[in-house]
Coordinates of C-alpha atoms in Angstrom, one line a residue:
Chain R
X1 CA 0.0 0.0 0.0
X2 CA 1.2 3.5 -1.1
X3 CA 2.6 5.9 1.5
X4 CA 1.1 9.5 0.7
X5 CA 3.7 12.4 0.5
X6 CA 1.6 15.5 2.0
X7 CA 2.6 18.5 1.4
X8 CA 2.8 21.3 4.5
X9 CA 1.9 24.8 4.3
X10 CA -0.8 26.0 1.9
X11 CA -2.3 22.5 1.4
X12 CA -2.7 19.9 4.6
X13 CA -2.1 23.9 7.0
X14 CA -3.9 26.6 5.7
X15 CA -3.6 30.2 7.0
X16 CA -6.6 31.4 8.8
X17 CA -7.7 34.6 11.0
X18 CA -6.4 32.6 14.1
X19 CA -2.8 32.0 12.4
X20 CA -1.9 28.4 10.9
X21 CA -4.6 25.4 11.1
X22 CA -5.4 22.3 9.8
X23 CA -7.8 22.4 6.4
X24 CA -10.0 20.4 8.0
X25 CA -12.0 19.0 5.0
X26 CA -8.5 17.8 3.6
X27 CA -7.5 15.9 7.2
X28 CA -11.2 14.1 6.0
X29 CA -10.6 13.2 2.7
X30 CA -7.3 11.7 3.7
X31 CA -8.9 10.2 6.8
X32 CA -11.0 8.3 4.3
X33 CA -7.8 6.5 2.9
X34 CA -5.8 3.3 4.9
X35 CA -2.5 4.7 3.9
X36 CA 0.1 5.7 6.0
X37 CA 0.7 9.5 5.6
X38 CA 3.9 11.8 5.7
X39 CA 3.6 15.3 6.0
X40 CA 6.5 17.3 4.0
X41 CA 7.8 21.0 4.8
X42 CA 10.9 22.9 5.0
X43 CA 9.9 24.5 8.2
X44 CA 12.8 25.5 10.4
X45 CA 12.4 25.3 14.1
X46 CA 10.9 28.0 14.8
X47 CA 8.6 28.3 11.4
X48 CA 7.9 24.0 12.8
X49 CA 6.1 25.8 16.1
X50 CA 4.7 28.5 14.1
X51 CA 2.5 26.8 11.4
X52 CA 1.6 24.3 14.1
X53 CA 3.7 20.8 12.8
X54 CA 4.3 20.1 16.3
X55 CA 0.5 18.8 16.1
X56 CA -0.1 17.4 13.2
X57 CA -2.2 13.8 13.1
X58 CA 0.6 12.7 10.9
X59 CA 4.7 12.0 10.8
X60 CA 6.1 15.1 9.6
X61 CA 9.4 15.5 7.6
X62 CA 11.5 18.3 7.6
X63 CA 15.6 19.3 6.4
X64 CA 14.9 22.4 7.7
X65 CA 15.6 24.7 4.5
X66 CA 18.6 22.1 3.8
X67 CA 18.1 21.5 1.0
X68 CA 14.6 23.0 0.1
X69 CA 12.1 20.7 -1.6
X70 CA 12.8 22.0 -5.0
X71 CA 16.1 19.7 -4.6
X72 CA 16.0 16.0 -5.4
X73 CA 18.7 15.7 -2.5
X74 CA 15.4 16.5 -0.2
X75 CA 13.4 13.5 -1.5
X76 CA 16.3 11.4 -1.8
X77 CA 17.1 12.1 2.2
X78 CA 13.5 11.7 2.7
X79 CA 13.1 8.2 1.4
X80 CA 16.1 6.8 2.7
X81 CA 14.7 8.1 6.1
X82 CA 11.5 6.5 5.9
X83 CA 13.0 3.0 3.9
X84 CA 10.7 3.8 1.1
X85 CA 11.2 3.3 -3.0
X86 CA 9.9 6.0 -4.9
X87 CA 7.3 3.5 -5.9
X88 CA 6.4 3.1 -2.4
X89 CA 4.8 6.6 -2.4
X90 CA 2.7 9.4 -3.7
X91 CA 2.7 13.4 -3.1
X92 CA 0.6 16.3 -3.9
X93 CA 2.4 19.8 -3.3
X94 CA 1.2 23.0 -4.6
X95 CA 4.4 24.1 -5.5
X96 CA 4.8 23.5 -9.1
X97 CA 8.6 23.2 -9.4
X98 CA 8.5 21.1 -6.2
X99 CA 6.4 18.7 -8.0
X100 CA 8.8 18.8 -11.1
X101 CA 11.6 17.7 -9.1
X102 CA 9.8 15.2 -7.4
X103 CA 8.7 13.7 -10.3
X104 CA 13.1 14.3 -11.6
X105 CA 13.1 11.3 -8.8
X106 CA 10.4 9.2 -10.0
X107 CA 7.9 10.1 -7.4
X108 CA 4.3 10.0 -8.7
X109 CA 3.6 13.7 -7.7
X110 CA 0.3 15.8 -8.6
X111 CA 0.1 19.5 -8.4
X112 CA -2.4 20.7 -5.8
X113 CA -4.7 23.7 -6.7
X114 CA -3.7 25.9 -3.5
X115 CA -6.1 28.7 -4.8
X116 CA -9.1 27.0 -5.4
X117 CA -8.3 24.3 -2.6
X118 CA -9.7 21.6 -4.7
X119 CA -10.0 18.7 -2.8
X120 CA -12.5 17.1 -5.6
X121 CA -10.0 17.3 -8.0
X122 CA -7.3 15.9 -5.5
X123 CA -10.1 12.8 -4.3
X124 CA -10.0 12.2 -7.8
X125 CA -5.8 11.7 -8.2
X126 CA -5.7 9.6 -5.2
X127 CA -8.7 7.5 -6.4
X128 CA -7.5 7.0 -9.4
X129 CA -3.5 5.8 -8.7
X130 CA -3.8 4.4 -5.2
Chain V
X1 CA 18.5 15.6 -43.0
X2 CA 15.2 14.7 -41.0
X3 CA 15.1 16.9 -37.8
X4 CA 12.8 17.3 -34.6
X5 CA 12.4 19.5 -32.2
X6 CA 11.0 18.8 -28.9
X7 CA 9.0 21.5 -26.6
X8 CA 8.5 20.9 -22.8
X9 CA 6.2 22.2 -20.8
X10 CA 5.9 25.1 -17.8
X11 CA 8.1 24.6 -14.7
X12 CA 9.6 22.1 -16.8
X13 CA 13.1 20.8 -18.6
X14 CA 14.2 18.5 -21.6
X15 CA 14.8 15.3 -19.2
X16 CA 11.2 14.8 -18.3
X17 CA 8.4 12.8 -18.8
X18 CA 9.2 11.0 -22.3
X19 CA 11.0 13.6 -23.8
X20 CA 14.6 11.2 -23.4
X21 CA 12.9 8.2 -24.3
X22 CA 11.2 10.0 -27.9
X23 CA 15.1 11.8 -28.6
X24 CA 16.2 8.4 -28.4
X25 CA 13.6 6.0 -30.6
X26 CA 13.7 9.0 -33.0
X27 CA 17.5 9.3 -33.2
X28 CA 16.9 5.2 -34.3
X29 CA 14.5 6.7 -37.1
X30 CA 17.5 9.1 -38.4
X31 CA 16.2 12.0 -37.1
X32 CA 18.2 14.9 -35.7
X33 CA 16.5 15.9 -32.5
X34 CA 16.4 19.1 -30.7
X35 CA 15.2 19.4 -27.1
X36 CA 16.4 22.9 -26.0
X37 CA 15.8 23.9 -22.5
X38 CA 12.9 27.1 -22.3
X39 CA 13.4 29.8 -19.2
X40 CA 10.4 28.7 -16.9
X41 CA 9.0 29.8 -15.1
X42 CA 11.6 33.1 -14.4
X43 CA 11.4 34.8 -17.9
X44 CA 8.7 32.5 -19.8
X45 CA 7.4 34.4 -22.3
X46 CA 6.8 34.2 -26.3
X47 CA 10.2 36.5 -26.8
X48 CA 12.1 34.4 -24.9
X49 CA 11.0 31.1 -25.9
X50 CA 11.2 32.6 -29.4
X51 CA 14.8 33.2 -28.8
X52 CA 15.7 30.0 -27.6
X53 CA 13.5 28.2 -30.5
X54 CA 15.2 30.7 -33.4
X55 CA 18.2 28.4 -34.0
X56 CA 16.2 25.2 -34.5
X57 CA 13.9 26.9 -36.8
X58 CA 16.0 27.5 -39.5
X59 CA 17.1 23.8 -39.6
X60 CA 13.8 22.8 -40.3
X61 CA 12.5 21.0 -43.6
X62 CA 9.5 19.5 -45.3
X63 CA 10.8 16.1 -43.7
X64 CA 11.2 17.6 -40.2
X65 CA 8.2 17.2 -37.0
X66 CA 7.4 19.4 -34.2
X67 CA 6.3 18.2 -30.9
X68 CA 4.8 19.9 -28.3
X69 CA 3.4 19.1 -24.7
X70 CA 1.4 21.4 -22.3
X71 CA 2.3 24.9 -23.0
X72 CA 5.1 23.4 -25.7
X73 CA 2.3 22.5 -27.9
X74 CA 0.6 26.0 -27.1
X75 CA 4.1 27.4 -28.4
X76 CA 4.0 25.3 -31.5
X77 CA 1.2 27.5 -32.8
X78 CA 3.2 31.0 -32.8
X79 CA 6.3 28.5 -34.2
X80 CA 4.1 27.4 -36.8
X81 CA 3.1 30.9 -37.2
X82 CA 6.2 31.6 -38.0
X83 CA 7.5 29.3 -40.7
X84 CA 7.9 30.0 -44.4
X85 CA 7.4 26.8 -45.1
X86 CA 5.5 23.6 -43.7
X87 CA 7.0 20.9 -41.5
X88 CA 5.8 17.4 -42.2
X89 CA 4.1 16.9 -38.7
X90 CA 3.4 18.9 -35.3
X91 CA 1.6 17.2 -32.7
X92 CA 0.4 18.7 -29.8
X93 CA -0.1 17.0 -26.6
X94 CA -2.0 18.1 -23.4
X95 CA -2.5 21.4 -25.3
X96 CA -4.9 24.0 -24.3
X97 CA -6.3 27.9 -25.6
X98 CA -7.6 29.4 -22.0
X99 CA -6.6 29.8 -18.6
X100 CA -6.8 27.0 -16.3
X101 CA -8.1 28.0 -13.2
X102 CA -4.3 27.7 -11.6
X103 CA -2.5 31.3 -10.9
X104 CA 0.9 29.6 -10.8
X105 CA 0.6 28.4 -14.3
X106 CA -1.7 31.2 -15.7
X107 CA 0.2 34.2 -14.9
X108 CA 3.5 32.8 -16.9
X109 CA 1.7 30.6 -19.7
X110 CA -1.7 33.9 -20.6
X111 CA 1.2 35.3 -23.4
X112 CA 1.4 32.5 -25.5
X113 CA -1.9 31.6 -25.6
X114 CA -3.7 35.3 -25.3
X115 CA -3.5 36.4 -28.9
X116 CA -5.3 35.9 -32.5
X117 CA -3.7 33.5 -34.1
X118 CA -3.4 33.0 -37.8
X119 CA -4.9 29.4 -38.3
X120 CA -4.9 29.4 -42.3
X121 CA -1.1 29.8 -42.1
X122 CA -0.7 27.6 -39.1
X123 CA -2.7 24.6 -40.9
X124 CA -0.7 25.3 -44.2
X125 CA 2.6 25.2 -42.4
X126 CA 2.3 21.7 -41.1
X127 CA 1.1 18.7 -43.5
X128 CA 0.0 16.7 -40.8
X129 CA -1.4 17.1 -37.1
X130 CA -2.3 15.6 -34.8
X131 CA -3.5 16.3 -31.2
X132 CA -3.5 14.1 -28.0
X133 CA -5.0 14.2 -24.6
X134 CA -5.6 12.0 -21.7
X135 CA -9.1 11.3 -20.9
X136 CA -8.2 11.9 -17.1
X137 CA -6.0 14.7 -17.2
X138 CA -6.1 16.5 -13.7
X139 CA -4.7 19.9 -15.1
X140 CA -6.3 20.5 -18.9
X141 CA -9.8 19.3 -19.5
X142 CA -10.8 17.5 -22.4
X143 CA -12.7 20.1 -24.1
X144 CA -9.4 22.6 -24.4
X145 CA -7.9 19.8 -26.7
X146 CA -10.7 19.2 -28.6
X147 CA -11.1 23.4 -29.3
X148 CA -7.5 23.1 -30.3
X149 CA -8.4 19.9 -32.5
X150 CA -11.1 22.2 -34.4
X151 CA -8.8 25.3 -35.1
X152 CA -6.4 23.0 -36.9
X153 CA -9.0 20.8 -38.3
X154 CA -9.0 17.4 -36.9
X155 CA -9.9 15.3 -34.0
X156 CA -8.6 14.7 -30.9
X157 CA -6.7 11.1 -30.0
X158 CA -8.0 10.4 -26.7
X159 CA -5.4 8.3 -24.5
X160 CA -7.4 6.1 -22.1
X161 CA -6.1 7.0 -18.3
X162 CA -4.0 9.0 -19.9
X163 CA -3.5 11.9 -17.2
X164 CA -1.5 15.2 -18.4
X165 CA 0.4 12.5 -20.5
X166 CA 3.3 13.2 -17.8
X167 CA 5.6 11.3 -15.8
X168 CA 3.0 11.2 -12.7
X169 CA 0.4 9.4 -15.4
X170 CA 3.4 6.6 -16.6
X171 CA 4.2 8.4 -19.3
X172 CA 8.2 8.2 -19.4
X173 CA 7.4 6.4 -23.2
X174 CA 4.6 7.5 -25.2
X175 CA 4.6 4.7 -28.4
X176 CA 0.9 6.6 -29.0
X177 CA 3.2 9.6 -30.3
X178 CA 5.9 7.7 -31.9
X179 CA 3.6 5.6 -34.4
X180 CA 2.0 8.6 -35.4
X181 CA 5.4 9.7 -36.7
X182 CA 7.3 7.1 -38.0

């Protein structure tokens, strides 16, 4: 079973009028799956307290801005952290040159509509390559 | 001399998807293929892709074939535009005339695809065309394909599951693409 990649800030944590939160209706569509999830950010310490990773329903990865995740050394580090293949996971990220170099290292990756926060479109991508 | 030229897409580069695997079966065929690297997304824009095309263009031939995916085959119309004299084949894959709904691909693609084009000359400049699309793709629906498939006057070659015809949708080979040109 796939392990989904989930990206951090501006997808899985959303911004709100009360600082950083879970998007709710995402932690339900991915509540709705068996998989084992992984959250992904480059959050340094103090970014890690401020957008509220330290309480997060899943594991959360981080280099810390070391490399970013626009560098294939990031997923490269990640997987060999987590014993995965590339084939072993999936990840959505809304930052389009984050998803091209995930894909560079043969991670199934699908570019998440930040703006329009469209979960229907990501329930789709996950039901359809699961 | 057959030749090719190869167009990626936004946020993109000439190692992905099944750009490296197509260089290579066409190289097979004879062909001499170009896969030049567009600025994107810092500095994408008509000029500059224009720039970076200009070299290949004058190389090209009644024997030669354009290939284009996402906003390459969006760029293949002003290309074609261009031309003083028709290529043998342009296909355009995952293509699309309008705005996507996405800001981060909008804002740097709106140039190319903003603008009247000149479908007479762009039909005359290309014997043959052909158009693909994935019946699933998560970025481009259907229907901007098929709009595409109309201006140039032909239909669209749906690929079942088929995705943005990308990496993320298994498409590190695309035979679909190769048949149509050999």
């Amino acid at each position: 079973m796939k392990t989904i990649l989930v990206d951090a800030v501006d997808a899985f944590v959303i911004e709100t009028e009360n600082g950083f939160e879970i998007f709710s209706e995402m932690r339900e569509l991915l509540d709705t799956y068996p998989n084992k999830k992984i959250i992904l950010t480059g959050a340094n310490d103090e970014q890690y307290k401020k957008f509220g990773l330290d309480k997060m329903p899943y594991k959360v990865f981080t280099l810390k801005h070391d490399p970013e995740k626009t560098d294939p050394k990031y997923y490269e580090t990640m997987l060999a952290h987590f014993n995965l293949n590339a084939d072993d996971v999936m990840y959505f990220e809304h930052n389009p040159e984050a998803v091209k170099i995930a894909e560079s290292v043969g991670i199934m990756s699908y570019h998440y509509n930040h703006e329009k926060q469209d979960l229907d479109a990501l329930k789709k991508f996950l039901d359809e390559n699961l | 001399m057959k030749t090719a030229l190869i167009i990626h897409g936004a946020y993109g580069n000439p190692n992905e998807n099944w750009i490296p695997w197509l260089k290579t079966e066409l190289e097979k065929f004879d062909y001499e293929v170009a896969v030049p690297a567009f600025p994107t997304p810092e500095n994408q824009n008509l000029e500059s892709w224009l720039d970076v095309a200009s070299p290949y263009l004058e190389k090209l031939n009644d024997e030669s074939v354009l290939i284009g995916h996402s906003i390459g085959a969006v760029f293949l119309l002003s290309v074609l535009e261009k031309l003083n004299a028709p290529v043998k084949t342009t296909i355009f894959a995952s293509g699309f005339l309008n705005d996507l709904g996405n800001d981060d691909f909008d804002k740097i693609n709106r140039i190319f695809y903003e603008k009247d084009f000149d479908w007479q000359r762009i039909k005359q400049n290309s014997q043959n065309v052909f158009v693909f699309h994935g019946d699933n793709d998560p970025y481009v629906p259907l229907s901007e394909s098929e709009n595409l498939a109309k201006n140039l006057g032909t239909n669209v070659k749906v690929i079942g599951n088929g995705g943005h015809l990308n990496k993320s949708a298994g498409f590190d080979k695309f035979s679909e693409l190769l048949e149509v040109i050999t």
